[in-house]
JSON list of C-alpha atoms in Angstrom, two decimals:
[
{"chain": "O", "resi": 1, "resn": "UNK", "atom": "CA", "xyz": [-15.90, -26.22, 20.88]},
{"chain": "O", "resi": 2, "resn": "UNK", "atom": "CA", "xyz": [-14.84, -26.64, 17.35]},
{"chain": "O", "resi": 3, "resn": "UNK", "atom": "CA", "xyz": [-11.20, -26.22, 16.64]},
{"chain": "O", "resi": 4, "resn": "UNK", "atom": "CA", "xyz": [-9.85, -24.14, 13.68]},
{"chain": "O", "resi": 5, "resn": "UNK", "atom": "CA", "xyz": [-7.55, -25.56, 11.08]},
{"chain": "O", "resi": 6, "resn": "UNK", "atom": "CA", "xyz": [-4.32, -26.73, 12.60]},
{"chain": "O", "resi": 7, "resn": "UNK", "atom": "CA", "xyz": [-2.16, -25.33, 9.85]},
{"chain": "O", "resi": 8, "resn": "UNK", "atom": "CA", "xyz": [1.46, -26.11, 8.85]},
{"chain": "O", "resi": 9, "resn": "UNK", "atom": "CA", "xyz": [4.11, -26.12, 11.52]},
{"chain": "O", "resi": 10, "resn": "UNK", "atom": "CA", "xyz": [7.14, -23.91, 10.55]},
{"chain": "O", "resi": 11, "resn": "UNK", "atom": "CA", "xyz": [10.38, -25.20, 12.00]},
{"chain": "O", "resi": 12, "resn": "UNK", "atom": "CA", "xyz": [13.63, -23.02, 12.30]},
{"chain": "O", "resi": 13, "resn": "UNK", "atom": "CA", "xyz": [15.06, -25.10, 9.40]},
{"chain": "O", "resi": 14, "resn": "UNK", "atom": "CA", "xyz": [12.11, -24.42, 7.16]},
{"chain": "O", "resi": 15, "resn": "UNK", "atom": "CA", "xyz": [12.32, -20.80, 7.83]},
{"chain": "O", "resi": 16, "resn": "UNK", "atom": "CA", "xyz": [16.13, -20.66, 7.27]},
{"chain": "O", "resi": 17, "resn": "UNK", "atom": "CA", "xyz": [15.50, -22.41, 3.90]},
{"chain": "O", "resi": 18, "resn": "UNK", "atom": "CA", "xyz": [12.84, -19.70, 2.99]},
{"chain": "O", "resi": 19, "resn": "UNK", "atom": "CA", "xyz": [15.31, -16.72, 3.19]},
{"chain": "O", "resi": 20, "resn": "UNK", "atom": "CA", "xyz": [15.88, -15.18, -0.12]},
{"chain": "O", "resi": 21, "resn": "UNK", "atom": "CA", "xyz": [18.05, -12.27, -1.34]},
{"chain": "O", "resi": 22, "resn": "UNK", "atom": "CA", "xyz": [15.99, -9.37, -2.53]},
{"chain": "O", "resi": 23, "resn": "UNK", "atom": "CA", "xyz": [16.79, -7.19, -5.67]},
{"chain": "O", "resi": 24, "resn": "UNK", "atom": "CA", "xyz": [18.53, -4.53, -3.45]},
{"chain": "O", "resi": 25, "resn": "UNK", "atom": "CA", "xyz": [20.72, -7.12, -1.65]},
{"chain": "O", "resi": 26, "resn": "UNK", "atom": "CA", "xyz": [18.52, -7.38, 1.45]},
{"chain": "O", "resi": 27, "resn": "UNK", "atom": "CA", "xyz": [17.48, -10.64, 3.15]},
{"chain": "O", "resi": 28, "resn": "UNK", "atom": "CA", "xyz": [13.85, -11.56, 2.80]},
{"chain": "O", "resi": 29, "resn": "UNK", "atom": "CA", "xyz": [12.09, -14.29, 4.75]},
{"chain": "O", "resi": 30, "resn": "UNK", "atom": "CA", "xyz": [9.23, -15.49, 2.51]},
{"chain": "O", "resi": 31, "resn": "UNK", "atom": "CA", "xyz": [6.82, -17.66, 4.30]},
{"chain": "O", "resi": 32, "resn": "UNK", "atom": "CA", "xyz": [3.75, -16.74, 2.03]},
{"chain": "O", "resi": 33, "resn": "UNK", "atom": "CA", "xyz": [1.16, -19.36, 1.09]},
{"chain": "O", "resi": 34, "resn": "UNK", "atom": "CA", "xyz": [2.42, -21.84, 3.71]},
{"chain": "O", "resi": 35, "resn": "UNK", "atom": "CA", "xyz": [-0.95, -22.59, 5.40]},
{"chain": "O", "resi": 36, "resn": "UNK", "atom": "CA", "xyz": [0.26, -20.90, 8.61]},
{"chain": "O", "resi": 37, "resn": "UNK", "atom": "CA", "xyz": [-2.52, -20.40, 11.28]},
{"chain": "O", "resi": 38, "resn": "UNK", "atom": "CA", "xyz": [-0.30, -19.01, 13.99]},
{"chain": "O", "resi": 39, "resn": "UNK", "atom": "CA", "xyz": [2.78, -16.80, 14.08]},
{"chain": "O", "resi": 40, "resn": "UNK", "atom": "CA", "xyz": [5.74, -19.04, 14.08]},
{"chain": "O", "resi": 41, "resn": "UNK", "atom": "CA", "xyz": [7.88, -18.31, 17.25]},
{"chain": "O", "resi": 42, "resn": "UNK", "atom": "CA", "xyz": [10.98, -19.87, 15.71]},
{"chain": "O", "resi": 43, "resn": "UNK", "atom": "CA", "xyz": [11.36, -17.03, 13.19]},
{"chain": "O", "resi": 44, "resn": "UNK", "atom": "CA", "xyz": [12.29, -14.66, 16.08]},
{"chain": "O", "resi": 45, "resn": "UNK", "atom": "CA", "xyz": [15.72, -16.14, 15.85]},
{"chain": "O", "resi": 46, "resn": "UNK", "atom": "CA", "xyz": [15.81, -14.70, 12.31]},
{"chain": "O", "resi": 47, "resn": "UNK", "atom": "CA", "xyz": [14.76, -11.22, 13.43]},
{"chain": "O", "resi": 48, "resn": "UNK", "atom": "CA", "xyz": [17.72, -9.52, 11.55]},
{"chain": "O", "resi": 49, "resn": "UNK", "atom": "CA", "xyz": [16.11, -9.90, 8.12]},
{"chain": "O", "resi": 50, "resn": "UNK", "atom": "CA", "xyz": [15.24, -6.90, 6.05]},
{"chain": "O", "resi": 51, "resn": "UNK", "atom": "CA", "xyz": [11.87, -8.04, 4.71]},
{"chain": "O", "resi": 52, "resn": "UNK", "atom": "CA", "xyz": [9.17, -10.43, 6.03]},
{"chain": "O", "resi": 53, "resn": "UNK", "atom": "CA", "xyz": [6.38, -11.97, 3.88]},
{"chain": "O", "resi": 54, "resn": "UNK", "atom": "CA", "xyz": [3.55, -13.80, 5.74]},
{"chain": "O", "resi": 55, "resn": "UNK", "atom": "CA", "xyz": [1.01, -13.08, 3.13]},
{"chain": "O", "resi": 56, "resn": "UNK", "atom": "CA", "xyz": [-1.69, -15.56, 1.93]},
{"chain": "O", "resi": 57, "resn": "UNK", "atom": "CA", "xyz": [-1.83, -17.51, 5.20]},
{"chain": "O", "resi": 58, "resn": "UNK", "atom": "CA", "xyz": [-4.58, -17.92, 7.88]},
{"chain": "O", "resi": 59, "resn": "UNK", "atom": "CA", "xyz": [-3.12, -15.71, 10.54]},
{"chain": "O", "resi": 60, "resn": "UNK", "atom": "CA", "xyz": [-5.55, -14.05, 12.98]},
{"chain": "O", "resi": 61, "resn": "UNK", "atom": "CA", "xyz": [-3.00, -12.34, 15.12]},
{"chain": "O", "resi": 62, "resn": "UNK", "atom": "CA", "xyz": [0.53, -10.91, 14.88]},
{"chain": "O", "resi": 63, "resn": "UNK", "atom": "CA", "xyz": [2.15, -10.91, 18.49]},
{"chain": "O", "resi": 64, "resn": "UNK", "atom": "CA", "xyz": [3.82, -7.97, 20.11]},
{"chain": "O", "resi": 65, "resn": "UNK", "atom": "CA", "xyz": [7.13, -9.82, 19.56]},
{"chain": "O", "resi": 66, "resn": "UNK", "atom": "CA", "xyz": [7.08, -8.47, 16.06]},
{"chain": "O", "resi": 67, "resn": "UNK", "atom": "CA", "xyz": [9.06, -5.56, 17.59]},
{"chain": "O", "resi": 68, "resn": "UNK", "atom": "CA", "xyz": [12.13, -7.84, 17.67]},
{"chain": "O", "resi": 69, "resn": "UNK", "atom": "CA", "xyz": [12.35, -7.19, 13.79]},
{"chain": "O", "resi": 70, "resn": "UNK", "atom": "CA", "xyz": [13.94, -3.95, 14.26]},
{"chain": "O", "resi": 71, "resn": "UNK", "atom": "CA", "xyz": [15.77, -3.97, 10.88]},
{"chain": "O", "resi": 72, "resn": "UNK", "atom": "CA", "xyz": [12.54, -4.75, 8.91]},
{"chain": "O", "resi": 73, "resn": "UNK", "atom": "CA", "xyz": [11.98, -2.26, 6.03]},
{"chain": "O", "resi": 74, "resn": "UNK", "atom": "CA", "xyz": [9.31, -4.32, 4.25]},
{"chain": "O", "resi": 75, "resn": "UNK", "atom": "CA", "xyz": [6.35, -6.22, 5.87]},
{"chain": "O", "resi": 76, "resn": "UNK", "atom": "CA", "xyz": [3.64, -8.06, 3.93]},
{"chain": "O", "resi": 77, "resn": "UNK", "atom": "CA", "xyz": [0.66, -9.41, 5.76]},
{"chain": "O", "resi": 78, "resn": "UNK", "atom": "CA", "xyz": [-1.97, -9.21, 2.98]},
{"chain": "O", "resi": 79, "resn": "UNK", "atom": "CA", "xyz": [-4.65, -11.95, 2.55]},
{"chain": "O", "resi": 80, "resn": "UNK", "atom": "CA", "xyz": [-4.83, -13.37, 6.04]},
{"chain": "O", "resi": 81, "resn": "UNK", "atom": "CA", "xyz": [-7.67, -13.19, 8.69]},
{"chain": "O", "resi": 82, "resn": "UNK", "atom": "CA", "xyz": [-6.10, -10.55, 10.93]},
{"chain": "O", "resi": 83, "resn": "UNK", "atom": "CA", "xyz": [-8.57, -8.80, 13.12]},
{"chain": "O", "resi": 84, "resn": "UNK", "atom": "CA", "xyz": [-6.13, -6.51, 14.91]},
{"chain": "O", "resi": 85, "resn": "UNK", "atom": "CA", "xyz": [-2.63, -5.40, 14.84]},
{"chain": "O", "resi": 86, "resn": "UNK", "atom": "CA", "xyz": [-0.33, -5.09, 17.95]},
{"chain": "O", "resi": 87, "resn": "UNK", "atom": "CA", "xyz": [0.71, -1.70, 19.21]},
{"chain": "O", "resi": 88, "resn": "UNK", "atom": "CA", "xyz": [4.31, -2.83, 18.96]},
{"chain": "O", "resi": 89, "resn": "UNK", "atom": "CA", "xyz": [4.11, -2.38, 15.26]},
{"chain": "O", "resi": 90, "resn": "UNK", "atom": "CA", "xyz": [4.85, 1.28, 15.92]},
{"chain": "O", "resi": 91, "resn": "UNK", "atom": "CA", "xyz": [8.34, 0.41, 16.97]},
{"chain": "O", "resi": 92, "resn": "UNK", "atom": "CA", "xyz": [9.41, -0.76, 13.55]},
{"chain": "O", "resi": 93, "resn": "UNK", "atom": "CA", "xyz": [10.92, 2.69, 12.64]},
{"chain": "O", "resi": 94, "resn": "UNK", "atom": "CA", "xyz": [12.85, 1.37, 9.54]},
{"chain": "O", "resi": 95, "resn": "UNK", "atom": "CA", "xyz": [9.61, 0.16, 7.98]},
{"chain": "O", "resi": 96, "resn": "UNK", "atom": "CA", "xyz": [8.87, 1.89, 4.51]},
{"chain": "O", "resi": 97, "resn": "UNK", "atom": "CA", "xyz": [6.41, -0.65, 3.16]},
{"chain": "O", "resi": 98, "resn": "UNK", "atom": "CA", "xyz": [3.48, -2.27, 4.99]},
{"chain": "O", "resi": 99, "resn": "UNK", "atom": "CA", "xyz": [0.75, -4.34, 3.25]},
{"chain": "O", "resi": 100, "resn": "UNK", "atom": "CA", "xyz": [-2.12, -5.33, 5.39]},
{"chain": "O", "resi": 101, "resn": "UNK", "atom": "CA", "xyz": [-4.69, -5.51, 2.74]},
{"chain": "O", "resi": 102, "resn": "UNK", "atom": "CA", "xyz": [-7.45, -8.22, 2.45]},
{"chain": "O", "resi": 103, "resn": "UNK", "atom": "CA", "xyz": [-7.89, -8.92, 6.13]},
{"chain": "O", "resi": 104, "resn": "UNK", "atom": "CA", "xyz": [-10.58, -8.17, 8.79]},
{"chain": "O", "resi": 105, "resn": "UNK", "atom": "CA", "xyz": [-9.29, -5.08, 10.33]},
{"chain": "O", "resi": 106, "resn": "UNK", "atom": "CA", "xyz": [-11.74, -2.60, 11.75]},
{"chain": "O", "resi": 107, "resn": "UNK", "atom": "CA", "xyz": [-11.03, 0.98, 12.54]},
{"chain": "O", "resi": 108, "resn": "UNK", "atom": "CA", "xyz": [-11.26, 0.27, 16.43]},
{"chain": "O", "resi": 109, "resn": "UNK", "atom": "CA", "xyz": [-8.55, -2.45, 16.05]},
{"chain": "O", "resi": 110, "resn": "UNK", "atom": "CA", "xyz": [-6.13, -0.25, 14.06]},
{"chain": "O", "resi": 111, "resn": "UNK", "atom": "CA", "xyz": [-3.46, 0.73, 16.44]},
{"chain": "O", "resi": 112, "resn": "UNK", "atom": "CA", "xyz": [-2.82, 4.41, 16.93]},
{"chain": "O", "resi": 113, "resn": "UNK", "atom": "CA", "xyz": [0.87, 3.58, 16.92]},
{"chain": "O", "resi": 114, "resn": "UNK", "atom": "CA", "xyz": [0.79, 3.26, 13.16]},
{"chain": "O", "resi": 115, "resn": "UNK", "atom": "CA", "xyz": [1.39, 7.11, 13.11]},
{"chain": "O", "resi": 116, "resn": "UNK", "atom": "CA", "xyz": [4.89, 6.39, 14.54]},
{"chain": "O", "resi": 117, "resn": "UNK", "atom": "CA", "xyz": [6.12, 4.77, 11.40]},
{"chain": "O", "resi": 118, "resn": "UNK", "atom": "CA", "xyz": [7.79, 8.00, 10.14]},
{"chain": "O", "resi": 119, "resn": "UNK", "atom": "CA", "xyz": [9.64, 6.30, 7.26]},
{"chain": "O", "resi": 120, "resn": "UNK", "atom": "CA", "xyz": [6.70, 4.65, 5.81]},
{"chain": "O", "resi": 121, "resn": "UNK", "atom": "CA", "xyz": [6.25, 5.27, 1.96]},
{"chain": "O", "resi": 122, "resn": "UNK", "atom": "CA", "xyz": [3.63, 2.70, 1.09]},
{"chain": "O", "resi": 123, "resn": "UNK", "atom": "CA", "xyz": [0.65, 1.64, 3.26]},
{"chain": "O", "resi": 124, "resn": "UNK", "atom": "CA", "xyz": [-2.04, -0.70, 1.90]},
{"chain": "O", "resi": 125, "resn": "UNK", "atom": "CA", "xyz": [-5.25, -0.88, 4.06]},
{"chain": "O", "resi": 126, "resn": "UNK", "atom": "CA", "xyz": [-7.61, -1.94, 1.19]},
{"chain": "O", "resi": 127, "resn": "UNK", "atom": "CA", "xyz": [-10.15, -4.79, 1.46]},
{"chain": "O", "resi": 128, "resn": "UNK", "atom": "CA", "xyz": [-10.73, -4.53, 5.18]},
{"chain": "O", "resi": 129, "resn": "UNK", "atom": "CA", "xyz": [-13.70, -3.31, 7.36]},
{"chain": "O", "resi": 130, "resn": "UNK", "atom": "CA", "xyz": [-12.52, 0.15, 8.14]},
{"chain": "O", "resi": 131, "resn": "UNK", "atom": "CA", "xyz": [-15.40, 2.55, 8.71]},
{"chain": "O", "resi": 132, "resn": "UNK", "atom": "CA", "xyz": [-12.98, 5.56, 9.10]},
{"chain": "O", "resi": 133, "resn": "UNK", "atom": "CA", "xyz": [-9.40, 6.52, 8.71]},
{"chain": "O", "resi": 134, "resn": "UNK", "atom": "CA", "xyz": [-7.62, 7.91, 11.83]},
{"chain": "O", "resi": 135, "resn": "UNK", "atom": "CA", "xyz": [-6.68, 11.46, 11.35]},
{"chain": "O", "resi": 136, "resn": "UNK", "atom": "CA", "xyz": [-3.39, 10.71, 13.16]},
{"chain": "O", "resi": 137, "resn": "UNK", "atom": "CA", "xyz": [-2.26, 9.00, 9.95]},
{"chain": "O", "resi": 138, "resn": "UNK", "atom": "CA", "xyz": [-1.47, 12.62, 8.81]},
{"chain": "O", "resi": 139, "resn": "UNK", "atom": "CA", "xyz": [1.61, 12.26, 10.79]},
{"chain": "O", "resi": 140, "resn": "UNK", "atom": "CA", "xyz": [3.26, 9.88, 8.11]},
{"chain": "O", "resi": 141, "resn": "UNK", "atom": "CA", "xyz": [4.87, 12.69, 6.20]},
{"chain": "O", "resi": 142, "resn": "UNK", "atom": "CA", "xyz": [6.91, 10.36, 4.00]},
{"chain": "O", "resi": 143, "resn": "UNK", "atom": "CA", "xyz": [3.90, 8.51, 2.69]},
{"chain": "O", "resi": 144, "resn": "UNK", "atom": "CA", "xyz": [3.70, 8.44, -1.12]},
{"chain": "O", "resi": 145, "resn": "UNK", "atom": "CA", "xyz": [1.08, 5.68, -1.76]},
{"chain": "O", "resi": 146, "resn": "UNK", "atom": "CA", "xyz": [-1.99, 4.64, 0.33]},
{"chain": "O", "resi": 147, "resn": "UNK", "atom": "CA", "xyz": [-4.60, 1.97, -0.58]},
{"chain": "O", "resi": 148, "resn": "UNK", "atom": "CA", "xyz": [-8.04, 2.38, 1.07]},
{"chain": "O", "resi": 149, "resn": "UNK", "atom": "CA", "xyz": [-10.16, 0.70, -1.51]},
{"chain": "O", "resi": 150, "resn": "UNK", "atom": "CA", "xyz": [-12.96, -1.78, -0.57]},
{"chain": "O", "resi": 151, "resn": "UNK", "atom": "CA", "xyz": [-13.73, -0.58, 2.91]},
{"chain": "O", "resi": 152, "resn": "UNK", "atom": "CA", "xyz": [-16.85, 1.10, 4.30]},
{"chain": "O", "resi": 153, "resn": "UNK", "atom": "CA", "xyz": [-15.40, 4.64, 4.43]},
{"chain": "O", "resi": 154, "resn": "UNK", "atom": "CA", "xyz": [-17.72, 7.57, 3.96]},
{"chain": "O", "resi": 155, "resn": "UNK", "atom": "CA", "xyz": [-14.95, 10.16, 4.14]},
{"chain": "O", "resi": 156, "resn": "UNK", "atom": "CA", "xyz": [-11.24, 10.53, 4.13]},
{"chain": "O", "resi": 157, "resn": "UNK", "atom": "CA", "xyz": [-9.59, 13.05, 6.59]},
{"chain": "O", "resi": 158, "resn": "UNK", "atom": "CA", "xyz": [-7.90, 16.11, 5.04]},
{"chain": "O", "resi": 159, "resn": "UNK", "atom": "CA", "xyz": [-4.92, 15.27, 7.16]},
{"chain": "O", "resi": 160, "resn": "UNK", "atom": "CA", "xyz": [-4.32, 12.18, 4.99]},
{"chain": "O", "resi": 161, "resn": "UNK", "atom": "CA", "xyz": [-5.54, 13.66, 1.62]},
{"chain": "O", "resi": 162, "resn": "UNK", "atom": "CA", "xyz": [-3.09, 16.57, 2.09]},
{"chain": "O", "resi": 163, "resn": "UNK", "atom": "CA", "xyz": [0.00, 14.57, 3.01]},
{"chain": "O", "resi": 164, "resn": "UNK", "atom": "CA", "xyz": [3.00, 16.51, 1.33]},
{"chain": "O", "resi": 165, "resn": "UNK", "atom": "CA", "xyz": [4.48, 13.54, -0.63]},
{"chain": "O", "resi": 166, "resn": "UNK", "atom": "CA", "xyz": [1.27, 11.66, -1.37]},
{"chain": "O", "resi": 167, "resn": "UNK", "atom": "CA", "xyz": [1.18, 10.71, -5.04]},
{"chain": "O", "resi": 168, "resn": "UNK", "atom": "CA", "xyz": [-1.48, 7.93, -5.22]},
{"chain": "O", "resi": 169, "resn": "UNK", "atom": "CA", "xyz": [-4.54, 7.31, -3.07]},
{"chain": "O", "resi": 170, "resn": "UNK", "atom": "CA", "xyz": [-6.80, 4.55, -4.13]},
{"chain": "O", "resi": 171, "resn": "UNK", "atom": "CA", "xyz": [-10.15, 4.68, -2.36]},
{"chain": "O", "resi": 172, "resn": "UNK", "atom": "CA", "xyz": [-12.40, 2.98, -4.91]},
{"chain": "O", "resi": 173, "resn": "UNK", "atom": "CA", "xyz": [-15.57, 1.06, -3.91]},
{"chain": "O", "resi": 174, "resn": "UNK", "atom": "CA", "xyz": [-16.27, 2.84, -0.66]},
{"chain": "O", "resi": 175, "resn": "UNK", "atom": "CA", "xyz": [-19.85, 4.10, 0.16]},
{"chain": "O", "resi": 176, "resn": "UNK", "atom": "CA", "xyz": [-18.93, 7.81, -0.11]},
{"chain": "O", "resi": 177, "resn": "UNK", "atom": "CA", "xyz": [-22.17, 9.90, 0.05]},
{"chain": "O", "resi": 178, "resn": "UNK", "atom": "CA", "xyz": [-21.41, 11.76, -3.28]},
{"chain": "O", "resi": 179, "resn": "UNK", "atom": "CA", "xyz": [-20.46, 9.58, -6.29]},
{"chain": "O", "resi": 180, "resn": "UNK", "atom": "CA", "xyz": [-18.40, 12.59, -7.75]},
{"chain": "O", "resi": 181, "resn": "UNK", "atom": "CA", "xyz": [-16.42, 12.76, -4.48]},
{"chain": "O", "resi": 182, "resn": "UNK", "atom": "CA", "xyz": [-15.76, 8.90, -4.68]},
{"chain": "O", "resi": 183, "resn": "UNK", "atom": "CA", "xyz": [-14.22, 9.48, -8.02]},
{"chain": "O", "resi": 184, "resn": "UNK", "atom": "CA", "xyz": [-12.16, 12.35, -6.70]},
{"chain": "O", "resi": 185, "resn": "UNK", "atom": "CA", "xyz": [-10.85, 10.16, -3.86]},
{"chain": "O", "resi": 186, "resn": "UNK", "atom": "CA", "xyz": [-10.10, 7.27, -6.25]},
{"chain": "O", "resi": 187, "resn": "UNK", "atom": "CA", "xyz": [-8.06, 9.42, -8.66]},
{"chain": "O", "resi": 188, "resn": "UNK", "atom": "CA", "xyz": [-4.38, 9.67, -8.40]},
{"chain": "O", "resi": 189, "resn": "UNK", "atom": "CA", "xyz": [-3.45, 12.94, -6.58]},
{"chain": "O", "resi": 190, "resn": "UNK", "atom": "CA", "xyz": [-2.12, 15.57, -8.94]},
{"chain": "O", "resi": 191, "resn": "UNK", "atom": "CA", "xyz": [-0.24, 18.53, -7.71]},
{"chain": "O", "resi": 192, "resn": "UNK", "atom": "CA", "xyz": [1.15, 21.56, -9.58]},
{"chain": "O", "resi": 193, "resn": "UNK", "atom": "CA", "xyz": [3.91, 23.22, -7.77]},
{"chain": "O", "resi": 194, "resn": "UNK", "atom": "CA", "xyz": [4.05, 26.47, -9.82]},
{"chain": "O", "resi": 195, "resn": "UNK", "atom": "CA", "xyz": [1.93, 27.91, -12.65]},
{"chain": "O", "resi": 196, "resn": "UNK", "atom": "CA", "xyz": [3.06, 31.00, -14.73]},
{"chain": "O", "resi": 197, "resn": "UNK", "atom": "CA", "xyz": [0.64, 32.85, -16.93]},
{"chain": "O", "resi": 198, "resn": "UNK", "atom": "CA", "xyz": [2.12, 35.44, -19.39]},
{"chain": "O", "resi": 199, "resn": "UNK", "atom": "CA", "xyz": [0.85, 37.18, -22.51]},
{"chain": "O", "resi": 200, "resn": "UNK", "atom": "CA", "xyz": [2.26, 36.30, -25.97]},
{"chain": "O", "resi": 201, "resn": "UNK", "atom": "CA", "xyz": [3.61, 39.86, -26.30]},
{"chain": "O", "resi": 202, "resn": "UNK", "atom": "CA", "xyz": [5.90, 39.20, -23.28]},
{"chain": "O", "resi": 203, "resn": "UNK", "atom": "CA", "xyz": [7.60, 36.24, -24.82]},
{"chain": "O", "resi": 204, "resn": "UNK", "atom": "CA", "xyz": [10.72, 36.40, -26.91]},
{"chain": "O", "resi": 205, "resn": "UNK", "atom": "CA", "xyz": [10.46, 34.79, -30.50]},
{"chain": "O", "resi": 206, "resn": "UNK", "atom": "CA", "xyz": [12.09, 31.57, -29.57]},
{"chain": "O", "resi": 207, "resn": "UNK", "atom": "CA", "xyz": [9.94, 30.95, -26.39]},
{"chain": "O", "resi": 208, "resn": "UNK", "atom": "CA", "xyz": [6.84, 31.93, -28.34]},
{"chain": "O", "resi": 209, "resn": "UNK", "atom": "CA", "xyz": [7.63, 29.46, -31.03]},
{"chain": "O", "resi": 210, "resn": "UNK", "atom": "CA", "xyz": [8.25, 26.68, -28.45]},
{"chain": "O", "resi": 211, "resn": "UNK", "atom": "CA", "xyz": [5.03, 27.47, -26.70]},
{"chain": "O", "resi": 212, "resn": "UNK", "atom": "CA", "xyz": [3.17, 27.36, -30.07]},
{"chain": "O", "resi": 213, "resn": "UNK", "atom": "CA", "xyz": [4.75, 24.08, -31.14]},
{"chain": "O", "resi": 214, "resn": "UNK", "atom": "CA", "xyz": [3.77, 22.51, -27.78]},
{"chain": "O", "resi": 215, "resn": "UNK", "atom": "CA", "xyz": [0.20, 23.73, -28.25]},
{"chain": "O", "resi": 216, "resn": "UNK", "atom": "CA", "xyz": [0.05, 22.38, -31.79]},
{"chain": "O", "resi": 217, "resn": "UNK", "atom": "CA", "xyz": [1.19, 18.94, -30.36]},
{"chain": "O", "resi": 218, "resn": "UNK", "atom": "CA", "xyz": [-1.46, 19.12, -27.76]},
{"chain": "O", "resi": 219, "resn": "UNK", "atom": "CA", "xyz": [-4.32, 20.04, -30.24]},
{"chain": "O", "resi": 220, "resn": "UNK", "atom": "CA", "xyz": [-3.18, 17.03, -32.48]},
{"chain": "O", "resi": 221, "resn": "UNK", "atom": "CA", "xyz": [-3.42, 14.64, -29.52]},
{"chain": "O", "resi": 222, "resn": "UNK", "atom": "CA", "xyz": [-6.87, 15.91, -28.73]},
{"chain": "O", "resi": 223, "resn": "UNK", "atom": "CA", "xyz": [-8.04, 15.29, -32.21]},
{"chain": "O", "resi": 224, "resn": "UNK", "atom": "CA", "xyz": [-6.75, 11.78, -32.21]},
{"chain": "O", "resi": 225, "resn": "UNK", "atom": "CA", "xyz": [-9.47, 9.14, -31.61]},
{"chain": "O", "resi": 226, "resn": "UNK", "atom": "CA", "xyz": [-8.72, 7.54, -28.27]},
{"chain": "O", "resi": 227, "resn": "UNK", "atom": "CA", "xyz": [-8.20, 3.71, -28.28]},
{"chain": "O", "resi": 228, "resn": "UNK", "atom": "CA", "xyz": [-10.21, 1.64, -25.82]},
{"chain": "O", "resi": 229, "resn": "UNK", "atom": "CA", "xyz": [-8.46, 2.19, -22.57]},
{"chain": "O", "resi": 230, "resn": "UNK", "atom": "CA", "xyz": [-6.62, -0.84, -21.13]},
{"chain": "O", "resi": 231, "resn": "UNK", "atom": "CA", "xyz": [-7.09, -2.08, -17.64]},
{"chain": "O", "resi": 232, "resn": "UNK", "atom": "CA", "xyz": [-5.60, 0.37, -15.22]},
{"chain": "O", "resi": 233, "resn": "UNK", "atom": "CA", "xyz": [-2.38, -0.74, -13.68]},
{"chain": "O", "resi": 234, "resn": "UNK", "atom": "CA", "xyz": [-1.27, 0.22, -10.17]},
{"chain": "O", "resi": 235, "resn": "UNK", "atom": "CA", "xyz": [1.87, -1.81, -9.50]},
{"chain": "O", "resi": 236, "resn": "UNK", "atom": "CA", "xyz": [1.79, -1.29, -5.76]},
{"chain": "O", "resi": 237, "resn": "UNK", "atom": "CA", "xyz": [-1.96, -0.77, -5.04]},
{"chain": "O", "resi": 238, "resn": "UNK", "atom": "CA", "xyz": [-3.72, -3.37, -7.22]},
{"chain": "O", "resi": 239, "resn": "UNK", "atom": "CA", "xyz": [-7.28, -4.35, -6.00]},
{"chain": "O", "resi": 240, "resn": "UNK", "atom": "CA", "xyz": [-7.03, -8.04, -5.18]},
{"chain": "O", "resi": 241, "resn": "UNK", "atom": "CA", "xyz": [-9.98, -10.41, -5.78]},
{"chain": "O", "resi": 242, "resn": "UNK", "atom": "CA", "xyz": [-8.81, -13.77, -4.86]},
{"chain": "O", "resi": 243, "resn": "UNK", "atom": "CA", "xyz": [-12.06, -15.48, -5.71]},
{"chain": "O", "resi": 244, "resn": "UNK", "atom": "CA", "xyz": [-12.04, -14.15, -9.15]},
{"chain": "O", "resi": 245, "resn": "UNK", "atom": "CA", "xyz": [-8.49, -14.60, -10.16]},
{"chain": "O", "resi": 246, "resn": "UNK", "atom": "CA", "xyz": [-6.89, -17.98, -10.77]},
{"chain": "O", "resi": 247, "resn": "UNK", "atom": "CA", "xyz": [-3.42, -16.50, -10.77]},
{"chain": "O", "resi": 248, "resn": "UNK", "atom": "CA", "xyz": [-3.10, -14.35, -7.64]},
{"chain": "O", "resi": 249, "resn": "UNK", "atom": "CA", "xyz": [0.40, -13.28, -8.67]},
{"chain": "O", "resi": 250, "resn": "UNK", "atom": "CA", "xyz": [-1.37, -10.86, -10.98]},
{"chain": "O", "resi": 251, "resn": "UNK", "atom": "CA", "xyz": [-2.48, -8.78, -8.08]},
{"chain": "O", "resi": 252, "resn": "UNK", "atom": "CA", "xyz": [0.08, -9.39, -5.40]},
{"chain": "O", "resi": 253, "resn": "UNK", "atom": "CA", "xyz": [1.59, -6.10, -4.12]},
{"chain": "O", "resi": 254, "resn": "UNK", "atom": "CA", "xyz": [5.38, -6.07, -4.45]}
]
């Protein structure tokens, strides 16, 4: 039986030297791009870090011992070869950022315990092999951004689309049955909390003038010839394409 790549061995000394201080003062263990093929057991002795970056390695599995990282707020596992996630990931109650983009995850191997991450704000599931999204993710009421691009989704459950704080949902390049619906899923979610309609006669002179000025500005903007649009920028949900980009820092989720 052919053995896979051996990968780099991470020692406790290497791990300690890889700790950085993040912009908000937290301690970040950065083991990205290290050629790691198996989860380094030695880093369990550094389980008090606030952020853990294991992205761009060759990991196929994350062990249940990930639950020891109870202080973890930020976990980046993108661009590995993960085929499953442990149920124990649901115990990381302080997690607000989880990036598992560009792996080999299927819907069946997506643990239901993800719905226990009640403080999660950003979740990236793009570039995997997901056939559907569990409706239970609708329990993540704090979720603001979710990446579902480049999977094999044919629909997105309403429980996810109608999350109360969701501002950005990227579901591009999925085989949705209706192309117009695909565009609808890919667009940023826009919400109008309150809309008041009144007649001009009901406005005072100053309010009327303000409204007219705003309308004039809007009309001027409509009449301006639009410039060619720049490449869209989604700082937290960029679509990676490691084979097409020389500099992967351009699409790394931060």
